[in-house]
PDB file of C-alpha atoms in Angstrom:
ATOM      1  CA  CYS A   1      -0.101   0.004  -0.002  1.00  0.00           C
ATOM      2  CA  ILE A   2       2.744   2.351   0.547  1.00  0.00           C
ATOM      3  CA  ARG A   3       4.440   3.330  -2.703  1.00  0.00           C
ATOM      4  CA  PRO A   4       7.773   4.882  -3.078  1.00  0.00           C
ATOM      5  CA  ARG A   5       6.396   8.229  -3.975  1.00  0.00           C
ATOM      6  CA  ASP A   6       4.572   8.144  -0.564  1.00  0.00           C
ATOM      7  CA  ILE A   7       7.643   7.808   1.589  1.00  0.00           C
ATOM      8  CA  PRO A   8       9.047  11.451   1.632  1.00  0.00           C
ATOM      9  CA  ILE A   9       5.522  12.458   2.441  1.00  0.00           C
ATOM     10  CA  LEU A  10       5.405  10.041   5.361  1.00  0.00           C
ATOM     11  CA  LYS A  11       8.806  11.354   6.697  1.00  0.00           C
ATOM     12  CA  ASN A  12       6.669  14.443   7.642  1.00  0.00           C
ATOM     13  CA  LEU A  13       4.293  12.173   9.900  1.00  0.00           C
ATOM     14  CA  LEU A  14       4.588  13.176  13.677  1.00  0.00           C
ATOM     15  CA  ASP A  15       1.919  11.100  15.279  1.00  0.00           C
ATOM     16  CA  ILE A  16      -1.115   8.687  14.638  1.00  0.00           C
ATOM     17  CA  LYS A  17      -4.087   8.550  17.029  1.00  0.00           C
ATOM     18  CA  GLU A  18      -7.082   6.305  17.074  1.00  0.00           C
ATOM     19  CA  GLU A  19     -10.620   7.593  18.436  1.00  0.00           C
ATOM     20  CA  LEU A  20     -13.093   4.962  19.178  1.00  0.00           C
ATOM     21  CA  LEU A  21     -16.652   6.024  18.094  1.00  0.00           C
ATOM     22  CA  ASP A  22     -20.099   4.216  18.298  1.00  0.00           C
ATOM     23  CA  GLY A  23     -20.275   0.459  18.126  1.00  0.00           C
ATOM     24  CA  ASN A  24     -17.142  -0.666  16.036  1.00  0.00           C
ATOM     25  CA  ASP A  25     -16.553   2.803  14.123  1.00  0.00           C
ATOM     26  CA  PHE A  26     -13.352   4.326  14.539  1.00  0.00           C
ATOM     27  CA  ARG A  27     -11.166   7.087  13.225  1.00  0.00           C
ATOM     28  CA  LEU A  28      -7.589   7.398  12.573  1.00  0.00           C
ATOM     29  CA  VAL A  29      -5.949  10.861  12.794  1.00  0.00           C
ATOM     30  CA  PHE A  30      -2.484  11.561  11.312  1.00  0.00           C
ATOM     31  CA  THR A  31      -0.547  14.591  12.318  1.00  0.00           C
ATOM     32  CA  PHE A  32       2.073  15.945   9.966  1.00  0.00           C
ATOM     33  CA  LYS A  33       4.423  18.725  10.301  1.00  0.00           C
ATOM     34  CA  GLU A  34       4.143  21.571   7.685  1.00  0.00           C
ATOM     35  CA  ASN A  35       5.402  20.158   4.293  1.00  0.00           C
ATOM     36  CA  GLU A  36       5.653  20.878   0.769  1.00  0.00           C
ATOM     37  CA  TYR A  37       3.036  18.520  -0.226  1.00  0.00           C
ATOM     38  CA  PHE A  38      -0.202  19.569   1.182  1.00  0.00           C
ATOM     39  CA  THR A  39      -1.583  22.190   3.241  1.00  0.00           C
ATOM     40  CA  GLU A  40      -3.250  20.262   6.278  1.00  0.00           C
ATOM     41  CA  THR A  41      -1.224  19.206   9.232  1.00  0.00           C
ATOM     42  CA  GLU A  42      -3.967  16.659  10.224  1.00  0.00           C
ATOM     43  CA  LEU A  43      -5.457  14.159   8.158  1.00  0.00           C
ATOM     44  CA  SER A  44      -8.102  11.658   9.278  1.00  0.00           C
ATOM     45  CA  THR A  45     -10.194   8.695   8.014  1.00  0.00           C
ATOM     46  CA  THR A  46     -13.202   7.500   9.762  1.00  0.00           C
ATOM     47  CA  ILE A  47     -14.369   3.815   9.366  1.00  0.00           C
ATOM     48  CA  ILE A  48     -18.040   3.202   9.775  1.00  0.00           C
ATOM     49  CA  MET A  49     -19.219  -0.168  10.072  1.00  0.00           C
ATOM     50  CA  ASP A  50     -22.432  -1.543   8.581  1.00  0.00           C
ATOM     51  CA  LYS A  51     -25.269  -1.448  11.222  1.00  0.00           C
ATOM     52  CA  LYS A  52     -26.520  -4.945  10.133  1.00  0.00           C
ATOM     53  CA  ASP A  53     -23.254  -6.549   9.497  1.00  0.00           C
ATOM     54  CA  ASN A  54     -20.617  -5.372  11.998  1.00  0.00           C
ATOM     55  CA  GLU A  55     -18.011  -7.209   9.716  1.00  0.00           C
ATOM     56  CA  LEU A  56     -18.779  -4.981   6.806  1.00  0.00           C
ATOM     57  CA  ILE A  57     -17.650  -1.443   6.219  1.00  0.00           C
ATOM     58  CA  SER A  58     -20.439   0.808   5.134  1.00  0.00           C
ATOM     59  CA  GLU A  59     -18.518   3.913   4.686  1.00  0.00           C
ATOM     60  CA  VAL A  60     -15.243   5.760   4.896  1.00  0.00           C
ATOM     61  CA  LYS A  61     -14.836   9.392   5.411  1.00  0.00           C
ATOM     62  CA  GLY A  62     -11.612  11.106   4.954  1.00  0.00           C
ATOM     63  CA  THR A  63     -10.029  14.457   4.956  1.00  0.00           C
ATOM     64  CA  LYS A  64      -9.996  16.142   1.673  1.00  0.00           C
ATOM     65  CA  ILE A  65      -6.395  16.688   1.007  1.00  0.00           C
ATOM     66  CA  THR A  66      -5.333  20.093  -0.449  1.00  0.00           C
ATOM     67  CA  TRP A  67      -2.267  19.032  -2.460  1.00  0.00           C
ATOM     68  CA  GLN A  68       0.194  21.773  -3.585  1.00  0.00           C
ATOM     69  CA  GLU A  69       0.574  21.994  -7.316  1.00  0.00           C
ATOM     70  CA  ILE A  70       2.042  18.758  -8.985  1.00  0.00           C
ATOM     71  CA  LYS A  71       2.468  17.213  -5.589  1.00  0.00           C
ATOM     72  CA  ASP A  72      -0.713  14.809  -5.495  1.00  0.00           C
ATOM     73  CA  VAL A  73       0.620  11.152  -5.243  1.00  0.00           C
ATOM     74  CA  THR A  74      -2.881   9.825  -5.588  1.00  0.00           C
ATOM     75  CA  ARG A  75      -3.369  10.859  -9.341  1.00  0.00           C
ATOM     76  CA  ARG A  76      -1.640  11.865 -12.336  1.00  0.00           C
ATOM     77  CA  VAL A  77      -2.942  14.476 -14.775  1.00  0.00           C
ATOM     78  CA  VAL A  78      -2.692  13.487 -18.415  1.00  0.00           C
ATOM     79  CA  ASN A  79      -2.891  16.154 -21.238  1.00  0.00           C
ATOM     80  CA  LYS A  80      -4.193  14.287 -24.598  1.00  0.00           C
ATOM     81  CA  LYS A  81      -4.049  16.157 -27.883  1.00  0.00           C
ATOM     82  CA  ASN A  82      -5.903  15.264 -30.922  1.00  0.00           C
ATOM     83  CA  ARG A  83      -6.408  17.164 -33.970  1.00  0.00           C
ATOM     84  CA  SER A  84      -9.276  19.473 -32.961  1.00  0.00           C
ATOM     85  CA  ALA A  85      -8.952  19.685 -29.055  1.00  0.00           C
ATOM     86  CA  LYS A  86      -6.837  19.240 -25.995  1.00  0.00           C
ATOM     87  CA  ASN A  87      -8.284  16.901 -23.352  1.00  0.00           C
ATOM     88  CA  THR A  88      -7.175  16.774 -19.860  1.00  0.00           C
ATOM     89  CA  PHE A  89      -8.099  13.855 -17.464  1.00  0.00           C
ATOM     90  CA  ALA A  90      -6.618  12.391 -14.183  1.00  0.00           C
ATOM     91  CA  ILE A  91      -5.409   8.821 -13.720  1.00  0.00           C
ATOM     92  CA  LYS A  92      -6.099   7.399 -10.424  1.00  0.00           C
ATOM     93  CA  LEU A  93      -2.567   6.097  -8.794  1.00  0.00           C
ATOM     94  CA  PRO A  94      -2.159   3.628  -5.999  1.00  0.00           C
ATOM     95  CA  SER A  95      -0.949   5.352  -2.808  1.00  0.00           C
ATOM     96  CA  PHE A  96      -1.169   5.167   0.995  1.00  0.00           C
ATOM     97  CA  PHE A  97      -2.990   8.767   0.780  1.00  0.00           C
ATOM     98  CA  SER A  98      -5.972   6.939  -0.923  1.00  0.00           C
ATOM     99  CA  ILE A  99      -6.969   5.940   2.539  1.00  0.00           C
ATOM    100  CA  PHE A 100      -8.267   9.477   2.854  1.00  0.00           C
ATOM    101  CA  THR A 101     -10.803   9.076  -0.074  1.00  0.00           C
ATOM    102  CA  ASN A 102     -14.386   9.162   0.862  1.00  0.00           C
ATOM    103  CA  LEU A 103     -16.244   5.844  -0.213  1.00  0.00           C
ATOM    104  CA  LYS A 104     -19.710   4.603   0.544  1.00  0.00           C
ATOM    105  CA  ARG A 105     -21.237   1.213   0.198  1.00  0.00           C
ATOM    106  CA  VAL A 106     -24.690   1.126  -1.352  1.00  0.00           C
ATOM    107  CA  GLU A 107     -27.430  -1.220  -1.148  1.00  0.00           C
ATOM    108  CA  ILE A 108     -29.581  -2.159  -4.344  1.00  0.00           C
ATOM    109  CA  ASN A 109     -32.235  -4.969  -3.980  1.00  0.00           C
ATOM    110  CA  HIS A 110     -30.682  -6.146  -0.520  1.00  0.00           C
ATOM    111  CA  ALA A 111     -27.333  -6.812  -2.135  1.00  0.00           C
ATOM    112  CA  TYR A 112     -24.190  -4.665  -1.534  1.00  0.00           C
ATOM    113  CA  TYR A 113     -22.367  -3.061  -4.380  1.00  0.00           C
ATOM    114  CA  ASP A 114     -19.326  -0.843  -3.648  1.00  0.00           C
ATOM    115  CA  ASP A 115     -18.606   2.327  -5.531  1.00  0.00           C
ATOM    116  CA  ILE A 116     -15.226   0.926  -5.789  1.00  0.00           C
ATOM    117  CA  VAL A 117     -14.870  -2.522  -4.029  1.00  0.00           C
ATOM    118  CA  GLU A 118     -11.108  -2.988  -4.139  1.00  0.00           C
ATOM    119  CA  ASP A 119     -10.458   0.704  -2.723  1.00  0.00           C
ATOM    120  CA  LEU A 120     -12.868   0.039   0.178  1.00  0.00           C
ATOM    121  CA  GLN A 121     -11.369  -3.229   1.112  1.00  0.00           C
ATOM    122  CA  THR A 122      -7.733  -1.778   0.897  1.00  0.00           C
ATOM    123  CA  GLN A 123      -8.783   1.275   3.190  1.00  0.00           C
ATOM    124  CA  GLU A 124     -10.225  -1.193   5.594  1.00  0.00           C
ATOM    125  CA  GLU A 125      -7.110  -3.466   5.850  1.00  0.00           C
ATOM    126  CA  ILE A 126      -4.745  -0.319   6.300  1.00  0.00           C
ATOM    127  CA  ALA A 127      -7.014   1.254   8.833  1.00  0.00           C
ATOM    128  CA  VAL A 128      -7.529  -1.907  10.819  1.00  0.00           C
ATOM    129  CA  GLU A 129      -3.813  -2.783  10.574  1.00  0.00           C
ATOM    130  CA  ILE A 130      -2.780   0.520  11.845  1.00  0.00           C
ATOM    131  CA  ALA A 131      -5.517   0.565  14.598  1.00  0.00           C
ATOM    132  CA  ASN A 132      -4.831  -3.040  15.881  1.00  0.00           C
ATOM    133  CA  GLU A 133      -0.948  -3.261  15.285  1.00  0.00           C
ATOM    134  CA  LEU A 134       0.887  -0.151  15.100  1.00  0.00           C
ATOM    135  CA  ILE A 135      -1.053   2.116  17.648  1.00  0.00           C
ATOM    136  CA  PRO A 136      -1.137  -0.292  20.654  1.00  0.00           C
ATOM    137  CA  ARG A 137       2.486  -0.811  20.419  1.00  0.00           C
ATOM    138  CA  ALA A 138       3.671   2.615  19.527  1.00  0.00           C
ATOM    139  CA  VAL A 139       4.355   3.606  23.172  1.00  0.00           C
ATOM    140  CA  TYR A 140       6.585   0.578  23.659  1.00  0.00           C
ATOM    141  CA  TYR A 141       8.550   1.377  20.458  1.00  0.00           C
ATOM    142  CA  TYR A 142       8.744   4.935  21.749  1.00  0.00           C
ATOM    143  CA  LEU A 143      10.022   4.087  25.338  1.00  0.00           C
ATOM    144  CA  GLY A 144      12.478   1.556  23.749  1.00  0.00           C
ATOM    145  CA  LEU A 145      10.710  -1.275  25.661  1.00  0.00           C
ATOM    146  CA  ILE A 146      10.466  -3.122  22.480  1.00  0.00           C
ATOM    147  CA  ALA A 147      13.938  -3.396  20.755  1.00  0.00           C
ATOM    148  CA  VAL A 148      13.732  -3.054  16.954  1.00  0.00           C
ATOM    149  CA  SER A 149      16.655  -2.940  14.893  1.00  0.00           C
ATOM    150  CA  TYR A 150      16.445  -0.951  11.675  1.00  0.00           C
ATOM    151  CA  THR A 151      18.099  -3.682   9.707  1.00  0.00           C
ATOM    152  CA  HIS A 152      15.423  -6.252  11.169  1.00  0.00           C
ATOM    153  CA  LEU A 153      12.628  -3.658   9.953  1.00  0.00           C
ATOM    154  CA  ARG A 154      14.171  -3.152   6.561  1.00  0.00           C
ATOM    155  CA  ALA A 155      14.646  -6.919   6.101  1.00  0.00           C
ATOM    156  CA  HIS A 156      11.053  -7.828   6.762  1.00  0.00           C
ATOM    157  CA  GLU A 157       9.375  -4.474   6.068  1.00  0.00           C
ATOM    158  CA  THR A 158       5.788  -4.236   5.359  1.00  0.00           C
ATOM    159  CA  SER A 159       3.704  -1.086   5.049  1.00  0.00           C
ATOM    160  CA  LEU A 160       3.044  -1.205   8.916  1.00  0.00           C
ATOM    161  CA  HIS A 161       6.762  -1.695   9.626  1.00  0.00           C
ATOM    162  CA  LEU A 162       7.588   1.343   7.138  1.00  0.00           C
ATOM    163  CA  VAL A 163       5.414   3.525   9.035  1.00  0.00           C
ATOM    164  CA  CYS A 164       6.827   2.389  12.350  1.00  0.00           C
ATOM    165  CA  ARG A 165      10.374   2.809  11.104  1.00  0.00           C
ATOM    166  CA  LEU A 166       9.578   6.233   9.923  1.00  0.00           C
ATOM    167  CA  LEU A 167       8.244   7.144  13.308  1.00  0.00           C
ATOM    168  CA  LEU A 168      11.245   5.672  15.033  1.00  0.00           C
ATOM    169  CA  GLU A 169      13.644   7.527  12.935  1.00  0.00           C
ATOM    170  CA  LYS A 170      11.530  10.723  13.534  1.00  0.00           C
ATOM    171  CA  LYS A 171      12.154   9.974  17.509  1.00  0.00           C
ATOM    172  CA  LYS A 172      15.866   9.392  17.020  1.00  0.00           C
ATOM    173  CA  THR A 173      16.342  12.807  15.568  1.00  0.00           C
ATOM    174  CA  THR A 174      14.218  14.979  17.935  1.00  0.00           C
TER     175      THR A 174
END
């Protein structure tokens, strides 16, 4: 989920918090230092579970990111020229920052259809992994109670490990 183009942006990450909401709903809040990529210093994504089936995500509400010019890592603008006109359109790119995209599951004839099935599932996996794995252990990493070598993290690096390593590097420099 984390692409190489996401890493320079994630180096500006200062903190991640989880807020528990009603039922199994939760919000992840990411705090960034001021940076050259977007204007917000706080981004959040809220996971809203289906009221009938608590295992199913109903909706994801994310912060609309105000990207600086040509810094958006979630899409690429393409200009296509033909004889009579110039067309401009955006191509969606996979990125960690896609977890801040608003998505909603809609019900038609009692069957569920996702606007973008794959995106909803990806957002759920990332959010749940951060909430269940990274946040509960963050204080232990920060206090040094869990020894983690950078060599070990790099050798077995998953998206979660990368975020953890970036936060550890931030701690080491402050």
